[in-house]
């Protein structure tokens, strides 16, 4: 399973400061690619996760929908160790996504994709289930050397315990005060192969213990 590894810092600012940051990026000499889209994420969690009893090092799983010119669906696994974030994503079809939402995950058990197989085991053994859906109006500035900023406006949670990733009708509850923007700074890092292998082996060992319960 291949991971993107990075460090992340977050801060909430007002619109005026956000626009100053964006202006400085636009006027800078470095090449930057801009992307603007709506991101909708459905968090899966075990009972311990829903009760806030999980550590940061425990992997979190999401079904994600990017709404732009065209839609894109993917599964995301993410966790943190020693201040470093590890993230792995794999695209899925709408049919596969709806199967997961309906609790039909048996097809993932023997899939060639290791992330799909892990999701299956987490679903069946650790009982991760759909928890909540969060939406973000997001704008991203990506630098060519692996640093990028995300500007999250109008973060909102679908109310009433709705866990349908495709829901467009139910009430959204704002998670940010009016006029505020959450800015995330992410810097990609490269982990030496020997350390990456050690972390990978430790993760596999931890997964095998989880499967045994």
Short mmCIF file of C-alpha atoms in Angstrom, two decimals:
data_model
loop_
_atom_site.label_atom_id
_atom_site.label_comp_id
_atom_site.label_asym_id
_atom_site.label_seq_id
_atom_site.Cartn_x
_atom_site.Cartn_y
_atom_site.Cartn_z
CA UNK A 1 0.00 0.00 0.00
CA UNK A 2 1.55 3.31 -1.08
CA UNK A 3 1.16 6.34 1.16
CA UNK A 4 1.54 10.08 0.72
CA UNK A 5 3.42 11.41 3.76
CA UNK A 6 3.28 15.01 4.94
CA UNK A 7 3.26 17.42 7.86
CA UNK A 8 0.26 19.66 8.40
CA UNK A 9 -0.53 22.89 10.25
CA UNK A 10 -3.99 24.45 10.51
CA UNK A 11 -5.16 27.93 11.41
CA UNK A 12 -8.50 29.75 11.18
CA UNK A 13 -8.37 33.31 9.82
CA UNK A 14 -10.79 35.99 8.66
CA UNK A 15 -11.58 36.60 5.00
CA UNK A 16 -9.35 39.67 4.77
CA UNK A 17 -6.25 37.81 5.92
CA UNK A 18 -7.13 34.87 3.69
CA UNK A 19 -7.27 37.13 0.64
CA UNK A 20 -3.89 38.66 1.55
CA UNK A 21 -2.35 35.19 1.67
CA UNK A 22 -3.86 34.28 -1.70
CA UNK A 23 -2.65 37.56 -3.22
CA UNK A 24 0.92 36.93 -2.03
CA UNK A 25 0.82 33.48 -3.65
CA UNK A 26 -0.50 34.88 -6.92
CA UNK A 27 2.19 37.57 -6.97
CA UNK A 28 4.99 35.14 -6.10
CA UNK A 29 7.55 33.79 -8.53
CA UNK A 30 6.83 30.12 -8.01
CA UNK A 31 4.47 28.20 -10.24
CA UNK A 32 1.25 27.27 -8.48
CA UNK A 33 -1.71 25.20 -9.66
CA UNK A 34 -5.12 26.23 -8.31
CA UNK A 35 -8.09 23.91 -7.84
CA UNK A 36 -11.56 24.85 -6.61
CA UNK A 37 -14.17 22.24 -5.71
CA UNK A 38 -16.64 20.89 -3.16
CA UNK A 39 -15.38 17.95 -1.11
CA UNK A 40 -17.84 15.67 0.68
CA UNK A 41 -16.45 13.07 3.11
CA UNK A 42 -18.25 10.25 4.89
CA UNK A 43 -16.34 9.12 7.98
CA UNK A 44 -16.42 5.46 9.00
CA UNK A 45 -15.69 4.66 12.64
CA UNK A 46 -15.85 1.89 15.19
CA UNK A 47 -17.76 2.31 18.43
CA UNK A 48 -14.54 3.49 20.10
CA UNK A 49 -14.03 6.06 17.35
CA UNK A 50 -17.57 7.41 17.68
CA UNK A 51 -17.05 7.77 21.43
CA UNK A 52 -13.72 9.60 21.00
CA UNK A 53 -11.63 6.80 22.51
CA UNK A 54 -9.35 6.20 19.51
CA UNK A 55 -5.74 7.38 19.37
CA UNK A 56 -4.43 9.48 16.47
CA UNK A 57 -2.36 6.52 15.26
CA UNK A 58 -5.50 4.45 14.58
CA UNK A 59 -6.30 4.64 10.84
CA UNK A 60 -9.43 6.53 9.83
CA UNK A 61 -11.44 5.57 6.74
CA UNK A 62 -13.58 7.78 4.52
CA UNK A 63 -15.67 7.62 1.38
CA UNK A 64 -15.00 10.85 -0.50
CA UNK A 65 -16.79 12.68 -3.30
CA UNK A 66 -15.18 15.56 -5.18
CA UNK A 67 -17.73 17.73 -6.97
CA UNK A 68 -16.11 19.81 -9.70
CA UNK A 69 -16.76 19.82 -13.46
CA UNK A 70 -17.14 16.06 -13.10
CA UNK A 71 -17.47 13.97 -9.96
CA UNK A 72 -14.74 11.75 -8.53
CA UNK A 73 -15.18 9.07 -5.85
CA UNK A 74 -12.48 7.45 -3.75
CA UNK A 75 -11.73 5.61 -0.51
CA UNK A 76 -9.30 7.32 1.84
CA UNK A 77 -7.26 5.86 4.68
CA UNK A 78 -5.43 8.33 6.92
CA UNK A 79 -3.53 8.21 10.18
CA UNK A 80 -0.84 10.11 12.10
CA UNK A 81 2.41 8.97 13.71
CA UNK A 82 4.95 11.25 15.40
CA UNK A 83 3.50 14.34 13.75
CA UNK A 84 3.57 12.82 10.26
CA UNK A 85 0.38 12.11 8.35
CA UNK A 86 0.07 9.00 6.19
CA UNK A 87 -2.64 8.96 3.54
CA UNK A 88 -3.63 6.42 0.91
CA UNK A 89 -6.45 6.88 -1.63
CA UNK A 90 -7.99 4.69 -4.32
CA UNK A 91 -10.68 5.66 -6.81
CA UNK A 92 -13.95 3.73 -6.85
CA UNK A 93 -16.98 3.67 -9.12
CA UNK A 94 -20.41 4.95 -8.12
CA UNK A 95 -21.69 1.36 -8.13
CA UNK A 96 -18.92 0.28 -5.74
CA UNK A 97 -19.62 3.28 -3.52
CA UNK A 98 -23.33 2.53 -3.33
CA UNK A 99 -22.57 -1.11 -2.54
CA UNK A 100 -20.47 0.01 0.44
CA UNK A 101 -23.19 2.42 1.59
CA UNK A 102 -25.67 -0.46 1.47
CA UNK A 103 -23.37 -2.69 3.53
CA UNK A 104 -22.38 -4.89 0.60
CA UNK A 105 -18.62 -5.22 1.10
CA UNK A 106 -18.09 -8.92 0.41
CA UNK A 107 -16.64 -8.12 -3.03
CA UNK A 108 -13.76 -6.30 -1.32
CA UNK A 109 -12.57 -9.38 0.58
CA UNK A 110 -10.56 -10.83 -2.32
CA UNK A 111 -10.06 -7.70 -4.43
CA UNK A 112 -6.52 -7.23 -5.77
CA UNK A 113 -6.44 -3.74 -4.24
CA UNK A 114 -4.93 -3.93 -0.74
CA UNK A 115 -6.82 -0.85 0.50
CA UNK A 116 -10.13 -2.46 -0.46
CA UNK A 117 -9.16 -5.64 1.37
CA UNK A 118 -8.19 -3.72 4.49
CA UNK A 119 -11.45 -1.78 4.43
CA UNK A 120 -13.30 -5.10 4.29
CA UNK A 121 -11.49 -6.45 7.35
CA UNK A 122 -11.99 -3.22 9.28
CA UNK A 123 -15.68 -3.32 8.37
CA UNK A 124 -16.23 -6.95 9.33
CA UNK A 125 -13.89 -7.36 12.32
CA UNK A 126 -13.58 -3.90 13.86
CA UNK A 127 -17.15 -2.98 12.88
CA UNK A 128 -16.42 0.41 11.33
CA UNK A 129 -19.69 1.90 10.10
CA UNK A 130 -20.83 5.16 8.44
CA UNK A 131 -20.76 7.94 11.03
CA UNK A 132 -21.16 11.45 9.61
CA UNK A 133 -20.83 13.43 6.37
CA UNK A 134 -18.86 16.69 6.22
CA UNK A 135 -18.72 19.08 3.25
CA UNK A 136 -16.03 21.62 2.40
CA UNK A 137 -15.95 24.46 -0.11
CA UNK A 138 -12.26 24.07 -0.85
CA UNK A 139 -9.65 25.94 -2.85
CA UNK A 140 -6.15 24.48 -3.11
CA UNK A 141 -2.86 26.07 -4.18
CA UNK A 142 -0.31 23.40 -5.09
CA UNK A 143 3.38 24.28 -5.41
CA UNK A 144 5.53 22.25 -7.79
CA UNK A 145 7.93 21.24 -4.99
CA UNK A 146 5.35 19.48 -2.84
CA UNK A 147 3.92 22.20 -0.62
CA UNK A 148 0.34 23.28 -0.79
CA UNK A 149 -2.28 25.36 0.98
CA UNK A 150 -5.95 24.54 1.27
CA UNK A 151 -8.57 27.19 2.00
CA UNK A 152 -11.72 25.66 3.49
CA UNK A 153 -14.81 27.85 3.52
CA UNK A 154 -18.31 27.00 4.64
CA UNK A 155 -17.46 23.69 6.35
CA UNK A 156 -20.73 21.97 7.21
CA UNK A 157 -22.06 18.70 8.60
CA UNK A 158 -25.19 16.96 7.32
CA UNK A 159 -27.69 16.95 10.18
CA UNK A 160 -29.89 14.18 11.49
CA UNK A 161 -27.39 11.35 11.30
CA UNK A 162 -27.67 11.16 7.50
CA UNK A 163 -24.80 9.08 6.07
CA UNK A 164 -25.72 9.14 2.36
CA UNK A 165 -22.71 10.54 0.52
CA UNK A 166 -24.98 11.56 -2.38
CA UNK A 167 -27.49 13.46 -0.23
CA UNK A 168 -28.45 16.91 -1.54
CA UNK A 169 -31.64 17.59 0.42
CA UNK A 170 -31.01 17.40 4.16
CA UNK A 171 -30.12 20.32 6.40
CA UNK A 172 -26.45 21.29 6.72
CA UNK A 173 -25.07 22.66 9.99
CA UNK A 174 -22.16 25.11 9.73
CA UNK A 175 -18.92 24.14 11.49
CA UNK A 176 -17.21 27.51 10.93
CA UNK A 177 -18.18 30.95 12.18
CA UNK A 178 -19.34 33.34 9.49
CA UNK A 179 -16.49 35.13 7.74
CA UNK A 180 -13.84 32.63 8.86
CA UNK A 181 -11.64 30.42 6.68
CA UNK A 182 -9.69 27.36 7.79
CA UNK A 183 -6.26 27.38 6.14
CA UNK A 184 -4.17 24.21 6.08
CA UNK A 185 -0.49 24.18 5.18
CA UNK A 186 0.83 20.81 4.06
CA UNK A 187 4.41 19.92 3.21
CA UNK A 188 5.22 16.61 1.58
CA UNK A 189 8.10 14.71 3.15
CA UNK A 190 10.16 11.75 2.03
CA UNK A 191 10.72 8.97 4.53
CA UNK A 192 13.88 6.83 4.07
CA UNK A 193 13.02 3.43 2.61
CA UNK A 194 14.35 1.51 5.62
CA UNK A 195 12.14 3.53 8.00
CA UNK A 196 9.16 3.27 5.66
CA UNK A 197 9.58 -0.52 5.60
CA UNK A 198 9.73 -0.61 9.40
CA UNK A 199 6.52 1.41 9.68
CA UNK A 200 4.84 -0.74 7.05
CA UNK A 201 5.83 -3.95 8.86
CA UNK A 202 4.60 -2.53 12.16
CA UNK A 203 1.29 -1.62 10.56
CA UNK A 204 0.87 -5.09 9.08
CA UNK A 205 1.59 -6.62 12.49
CA UNK A 206 -1.00 -4.36 14.11
CA UNK A 207 -3.57 -5.32 11.46
CA UNK A 208 -2.96 -9.04 11.99
CA UNK A 209 -3.61 -8.60 15.72
CA UNK A 210 -6.85 -6.79 14.92
CA UNK A 211 -7.91 -9.61 12.63
CA UNK A 212 -7.32 -12.17 15.38
CA UNK A 213 -9.92 -10.67 17.77
#
